[in-house]
PDB file of C-alpha atoms in Angstrom:
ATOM      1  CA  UNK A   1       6.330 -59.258 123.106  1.00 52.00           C
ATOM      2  CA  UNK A   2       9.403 -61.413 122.438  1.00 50.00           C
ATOM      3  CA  UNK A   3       7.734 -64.592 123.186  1.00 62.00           C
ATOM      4  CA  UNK A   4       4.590 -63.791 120.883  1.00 64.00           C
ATOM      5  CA  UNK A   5       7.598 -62.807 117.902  1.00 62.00           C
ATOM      6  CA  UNK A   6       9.112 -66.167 118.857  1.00 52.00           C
ATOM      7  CA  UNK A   7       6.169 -67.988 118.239  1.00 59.00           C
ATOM      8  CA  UNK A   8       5.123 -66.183 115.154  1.00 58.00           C
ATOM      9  CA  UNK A   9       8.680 -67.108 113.408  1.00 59.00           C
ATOM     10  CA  UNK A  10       8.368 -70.733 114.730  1.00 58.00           C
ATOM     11  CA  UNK A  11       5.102 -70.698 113.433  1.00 60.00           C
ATOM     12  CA  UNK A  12       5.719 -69.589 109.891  1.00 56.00           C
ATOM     13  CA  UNK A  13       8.615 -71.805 110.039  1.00 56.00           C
ATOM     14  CA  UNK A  14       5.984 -74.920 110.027  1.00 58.00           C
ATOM     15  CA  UNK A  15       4.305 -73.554 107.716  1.00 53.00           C
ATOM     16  CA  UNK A  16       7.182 -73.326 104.913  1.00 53.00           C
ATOM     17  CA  UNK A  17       8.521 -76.795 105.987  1.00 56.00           C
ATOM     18  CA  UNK A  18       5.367 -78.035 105.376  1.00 52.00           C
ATOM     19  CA  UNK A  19       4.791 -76.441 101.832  1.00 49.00           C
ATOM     20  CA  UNK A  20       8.199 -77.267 100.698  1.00 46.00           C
ATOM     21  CA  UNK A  21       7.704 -81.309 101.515  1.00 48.00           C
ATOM     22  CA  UNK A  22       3.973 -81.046 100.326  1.00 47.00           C
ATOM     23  CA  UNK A  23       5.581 -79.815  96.930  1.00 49.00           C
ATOM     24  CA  UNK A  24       7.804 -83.080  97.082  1.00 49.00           C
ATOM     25  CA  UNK A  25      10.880 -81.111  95.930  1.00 55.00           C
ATOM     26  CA  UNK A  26      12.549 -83.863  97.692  1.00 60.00           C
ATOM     27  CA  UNK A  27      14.211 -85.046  94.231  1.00 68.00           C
ATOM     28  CA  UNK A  28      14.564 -88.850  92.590  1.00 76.00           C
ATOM     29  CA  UNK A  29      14.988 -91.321  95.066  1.00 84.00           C
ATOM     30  CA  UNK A  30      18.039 -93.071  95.419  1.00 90.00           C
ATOM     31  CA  UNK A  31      19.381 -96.233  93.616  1.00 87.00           C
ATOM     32  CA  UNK A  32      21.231 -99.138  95.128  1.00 90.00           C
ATOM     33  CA  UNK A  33      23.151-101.892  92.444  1.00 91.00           C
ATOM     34  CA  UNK A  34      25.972-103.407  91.512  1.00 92.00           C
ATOM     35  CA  UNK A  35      28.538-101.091  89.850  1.00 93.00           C
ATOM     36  CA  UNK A  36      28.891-102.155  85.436  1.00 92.00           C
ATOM     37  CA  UNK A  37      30.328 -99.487  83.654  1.00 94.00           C
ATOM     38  CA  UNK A  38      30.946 -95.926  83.632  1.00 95.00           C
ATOM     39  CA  UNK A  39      30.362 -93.598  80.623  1.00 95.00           C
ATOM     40  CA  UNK A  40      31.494 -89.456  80.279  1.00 95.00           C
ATOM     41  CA  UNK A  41      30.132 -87.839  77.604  1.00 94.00           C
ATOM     42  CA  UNK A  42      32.201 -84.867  76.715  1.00 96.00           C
ATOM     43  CA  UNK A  43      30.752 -81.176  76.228  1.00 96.00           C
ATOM     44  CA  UNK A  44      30.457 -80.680  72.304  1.00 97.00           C
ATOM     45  CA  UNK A  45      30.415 -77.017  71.213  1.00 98.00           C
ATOM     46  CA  UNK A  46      30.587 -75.039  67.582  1.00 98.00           C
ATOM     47  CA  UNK A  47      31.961 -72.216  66.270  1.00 98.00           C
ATOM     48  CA  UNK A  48      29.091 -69.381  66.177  1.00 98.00           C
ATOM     49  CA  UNK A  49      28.520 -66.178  65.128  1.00 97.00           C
ATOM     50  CA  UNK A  50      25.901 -63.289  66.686  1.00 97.00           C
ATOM     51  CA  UNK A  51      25.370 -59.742  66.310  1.00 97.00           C
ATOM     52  CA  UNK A  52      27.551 -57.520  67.947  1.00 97.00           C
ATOM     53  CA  UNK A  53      25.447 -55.030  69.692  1.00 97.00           C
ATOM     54  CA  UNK A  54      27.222 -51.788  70.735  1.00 97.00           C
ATOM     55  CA  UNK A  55      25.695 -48.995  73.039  1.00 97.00           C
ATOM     56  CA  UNK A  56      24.876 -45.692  70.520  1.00 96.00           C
ATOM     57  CA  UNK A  57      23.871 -42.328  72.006  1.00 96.00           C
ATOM     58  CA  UNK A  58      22.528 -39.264  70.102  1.00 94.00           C
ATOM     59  CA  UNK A  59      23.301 -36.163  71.858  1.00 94.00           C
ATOM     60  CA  UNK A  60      20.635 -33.047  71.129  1.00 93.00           C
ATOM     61  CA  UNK A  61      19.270 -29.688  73.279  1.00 93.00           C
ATOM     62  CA  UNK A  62      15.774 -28.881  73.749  1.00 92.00           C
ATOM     63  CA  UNK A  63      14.331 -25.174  74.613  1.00 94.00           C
ATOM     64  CA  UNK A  64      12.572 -25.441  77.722  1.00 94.00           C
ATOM     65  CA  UNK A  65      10.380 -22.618  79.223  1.00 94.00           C
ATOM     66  CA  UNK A  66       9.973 -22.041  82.757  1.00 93.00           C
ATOM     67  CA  UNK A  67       8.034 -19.772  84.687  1.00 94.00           C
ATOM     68  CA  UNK A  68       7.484 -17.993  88.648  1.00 93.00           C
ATOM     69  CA  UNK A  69       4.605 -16.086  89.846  1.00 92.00           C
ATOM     70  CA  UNK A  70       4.960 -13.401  92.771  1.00 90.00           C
ATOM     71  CA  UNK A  71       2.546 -11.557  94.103  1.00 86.00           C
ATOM     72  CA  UNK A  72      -1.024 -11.545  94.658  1.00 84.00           C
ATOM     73  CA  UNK A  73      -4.251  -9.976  93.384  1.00 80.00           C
ATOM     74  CA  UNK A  74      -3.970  -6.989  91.419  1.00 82.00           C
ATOM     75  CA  UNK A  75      -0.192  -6.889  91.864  1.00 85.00           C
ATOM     76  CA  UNK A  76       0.403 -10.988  90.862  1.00 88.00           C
ATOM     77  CA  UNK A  77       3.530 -10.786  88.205  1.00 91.00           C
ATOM     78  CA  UNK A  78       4.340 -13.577  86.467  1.00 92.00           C
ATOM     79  CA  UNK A  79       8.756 -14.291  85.185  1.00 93.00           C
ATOM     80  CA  UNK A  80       9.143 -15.975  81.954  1.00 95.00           C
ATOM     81  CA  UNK A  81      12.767 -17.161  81.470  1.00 95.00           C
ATOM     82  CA  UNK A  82      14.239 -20.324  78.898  1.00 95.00           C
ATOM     83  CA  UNK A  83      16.863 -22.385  79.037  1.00 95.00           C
ATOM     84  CA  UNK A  84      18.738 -25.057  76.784  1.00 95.00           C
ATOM     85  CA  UNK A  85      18.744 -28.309  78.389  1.00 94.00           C
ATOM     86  CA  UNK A  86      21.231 -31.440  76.686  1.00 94.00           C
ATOM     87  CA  UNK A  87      19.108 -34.520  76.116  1.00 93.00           C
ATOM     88  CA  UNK A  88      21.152 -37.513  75.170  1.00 93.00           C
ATOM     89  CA  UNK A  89      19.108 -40.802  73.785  1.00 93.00           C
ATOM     90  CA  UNK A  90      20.741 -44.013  74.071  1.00 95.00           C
ATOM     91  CA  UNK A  91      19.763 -47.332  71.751  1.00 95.00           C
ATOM     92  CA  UNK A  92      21.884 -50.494  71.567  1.00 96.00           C
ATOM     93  CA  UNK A  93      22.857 -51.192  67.319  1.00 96.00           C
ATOM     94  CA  UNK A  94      24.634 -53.966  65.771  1.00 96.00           C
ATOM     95  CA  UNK A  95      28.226 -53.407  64.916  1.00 95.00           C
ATOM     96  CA  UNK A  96      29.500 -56.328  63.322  1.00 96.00           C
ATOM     97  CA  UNK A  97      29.041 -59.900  64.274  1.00 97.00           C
ATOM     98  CA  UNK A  98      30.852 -61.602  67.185  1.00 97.00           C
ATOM     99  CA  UNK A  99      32.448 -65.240  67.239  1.00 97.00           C
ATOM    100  CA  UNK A 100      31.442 -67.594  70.336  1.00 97.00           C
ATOM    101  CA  UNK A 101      30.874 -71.240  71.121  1.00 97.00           C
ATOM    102  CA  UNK A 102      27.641 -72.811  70.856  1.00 97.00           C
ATOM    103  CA  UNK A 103      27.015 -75.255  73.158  1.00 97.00           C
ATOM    104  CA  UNK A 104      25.533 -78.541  71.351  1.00 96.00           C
ATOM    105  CA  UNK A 105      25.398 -81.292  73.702  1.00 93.00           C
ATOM    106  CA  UNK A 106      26.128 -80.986  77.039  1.00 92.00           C
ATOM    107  CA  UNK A 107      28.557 -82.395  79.550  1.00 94.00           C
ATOM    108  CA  UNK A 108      26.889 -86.054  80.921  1.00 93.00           C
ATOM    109  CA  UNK A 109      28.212 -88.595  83.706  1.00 95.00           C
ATOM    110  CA  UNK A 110      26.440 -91.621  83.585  1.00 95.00           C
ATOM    111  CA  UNK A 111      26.931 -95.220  85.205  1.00 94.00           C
ATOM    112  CA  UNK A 112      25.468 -98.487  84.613  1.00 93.00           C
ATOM    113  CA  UNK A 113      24.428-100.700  87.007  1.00 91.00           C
ATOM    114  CA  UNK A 114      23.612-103.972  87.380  1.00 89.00           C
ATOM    115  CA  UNK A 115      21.153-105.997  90.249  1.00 87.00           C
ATOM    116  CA  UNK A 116      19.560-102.237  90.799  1.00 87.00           C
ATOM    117  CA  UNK A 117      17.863-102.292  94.488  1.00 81.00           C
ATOM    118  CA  UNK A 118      17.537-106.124  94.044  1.00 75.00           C
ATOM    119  CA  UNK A 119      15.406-106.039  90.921  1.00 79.00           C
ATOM    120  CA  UNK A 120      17.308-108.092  87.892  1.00 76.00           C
ATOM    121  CA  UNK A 121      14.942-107.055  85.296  1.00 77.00           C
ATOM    122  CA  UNK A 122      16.322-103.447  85.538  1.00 77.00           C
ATOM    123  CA  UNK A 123      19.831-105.215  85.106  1.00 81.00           C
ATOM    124  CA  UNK A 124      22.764-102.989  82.798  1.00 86.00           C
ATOM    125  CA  UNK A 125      20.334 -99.981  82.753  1.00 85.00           C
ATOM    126  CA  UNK A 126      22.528 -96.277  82.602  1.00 90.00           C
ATOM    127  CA  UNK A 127      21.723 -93.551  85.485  1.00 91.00           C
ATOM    128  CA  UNK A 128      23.027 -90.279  84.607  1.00 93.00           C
ATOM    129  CA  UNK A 129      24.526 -89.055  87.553  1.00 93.00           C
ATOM    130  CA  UNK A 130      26.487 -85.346  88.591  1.00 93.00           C
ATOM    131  CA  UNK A 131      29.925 -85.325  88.533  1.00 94.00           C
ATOM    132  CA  UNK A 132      30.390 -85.818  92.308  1.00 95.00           C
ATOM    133  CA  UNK A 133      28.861 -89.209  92.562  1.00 94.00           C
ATOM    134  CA  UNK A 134      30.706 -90.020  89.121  1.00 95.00           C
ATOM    135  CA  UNK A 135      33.994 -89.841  90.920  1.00 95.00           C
ATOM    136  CA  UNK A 136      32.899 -91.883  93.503  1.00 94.00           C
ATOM    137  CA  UNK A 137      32.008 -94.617  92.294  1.00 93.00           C
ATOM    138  CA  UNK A 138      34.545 -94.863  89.738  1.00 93.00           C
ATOM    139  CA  UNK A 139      37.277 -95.646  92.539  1.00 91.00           C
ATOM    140  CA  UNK A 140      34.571 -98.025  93.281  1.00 91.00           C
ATOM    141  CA  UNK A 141      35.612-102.286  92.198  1.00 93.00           C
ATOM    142  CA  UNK A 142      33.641-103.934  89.668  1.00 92.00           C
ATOM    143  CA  UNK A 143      30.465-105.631  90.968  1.00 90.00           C
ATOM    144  CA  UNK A 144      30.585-103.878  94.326  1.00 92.00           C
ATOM    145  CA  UNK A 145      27.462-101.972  95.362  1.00 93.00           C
ATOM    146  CA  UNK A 146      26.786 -98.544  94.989  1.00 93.00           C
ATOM    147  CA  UNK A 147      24.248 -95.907  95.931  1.00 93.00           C
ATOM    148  CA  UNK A 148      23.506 -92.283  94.480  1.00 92.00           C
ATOM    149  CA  UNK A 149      20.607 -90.117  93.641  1.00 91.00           C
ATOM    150  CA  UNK A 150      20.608 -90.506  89.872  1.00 90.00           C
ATOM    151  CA  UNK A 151      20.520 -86.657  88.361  1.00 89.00           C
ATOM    152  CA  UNK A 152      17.329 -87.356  86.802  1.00 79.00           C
ATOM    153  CA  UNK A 153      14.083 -89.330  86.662  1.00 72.00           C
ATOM    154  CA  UNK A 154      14.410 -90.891  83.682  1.00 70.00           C
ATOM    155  CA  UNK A 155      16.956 -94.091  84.148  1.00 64.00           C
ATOM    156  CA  UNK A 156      18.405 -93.099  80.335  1.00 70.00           C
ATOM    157  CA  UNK A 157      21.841 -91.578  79.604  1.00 76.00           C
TER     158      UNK A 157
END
């Protein structure tokens, strides 16, 4: 019984690995060049304003009716009794606005490179890049060669 379990998991296991690289969720493929020039582009954010959406409840009682039967046949009597039950409805409203910062360009890493993977005609072209792989190769000396995964497709910053 173990052994068949075993096998079912490994098999399953196949399966997924082979879904996940038929998918090619593998990502861009990595670039090789010369290191040019580094570029951050700051975060740039606004003053906003929203509604300000507070939780409201209504509180109210409702006559409810309830009933019992006992018995059976001829001698089958039926109780009749009522209670109040509290009933409480809840709705969000707006109260107000609320201040925040909007978010109008967002926070880019990018790096320039020069000779990329041997191919000059792609020379002083900017790869945006994630912060880790920033850092790195800006301890990196001009002109030596790098290689990342650039954070995108697209070889624009």
């Amino acid at each position: 019984m173990f052994d068949r379990r075993l096998r079912a998991m490994l098999g399953l296991a196949a399966v997924l690995l082979g879904t996940v690289t038929a998918c090619g969720l593998d990502g861009p493929d990595p670039i090789s060049g010369l290191k040019d020039d580094l570029r951050h582009i700051p975060q740039k954010t606004i003053p906003a304003t929203r509604p300000h959406m507070v939780k409201q409840c209504t509180t109210g009682t409702a006559r409810v009716g309830h009933s019992s039967t006992t018995g059976s046949g001829s001698h089958r009597r039926t109780r009749t009794w009522y209670t109040t039950e509290r009933r409480q409805n809840c709705h969000k409203v707006q109260h107000g606005t609320e201040t925040y910062r909007k978010e109008i360009r967002a926070e880019r890493w990018c790096v320039r490179l020069d000779d990329v993977n041997g191919d000059h005609d792609r020379d002083n072209v900017w790869y945006r890049v994630d912060r880790r792989d920033y850092n790195r190769v800006q301890f990196a000396r001009y002109h030596t060669r790098v290689k990342f995964v650039p954070a995108s497709n697209k070889p624009y910053c």
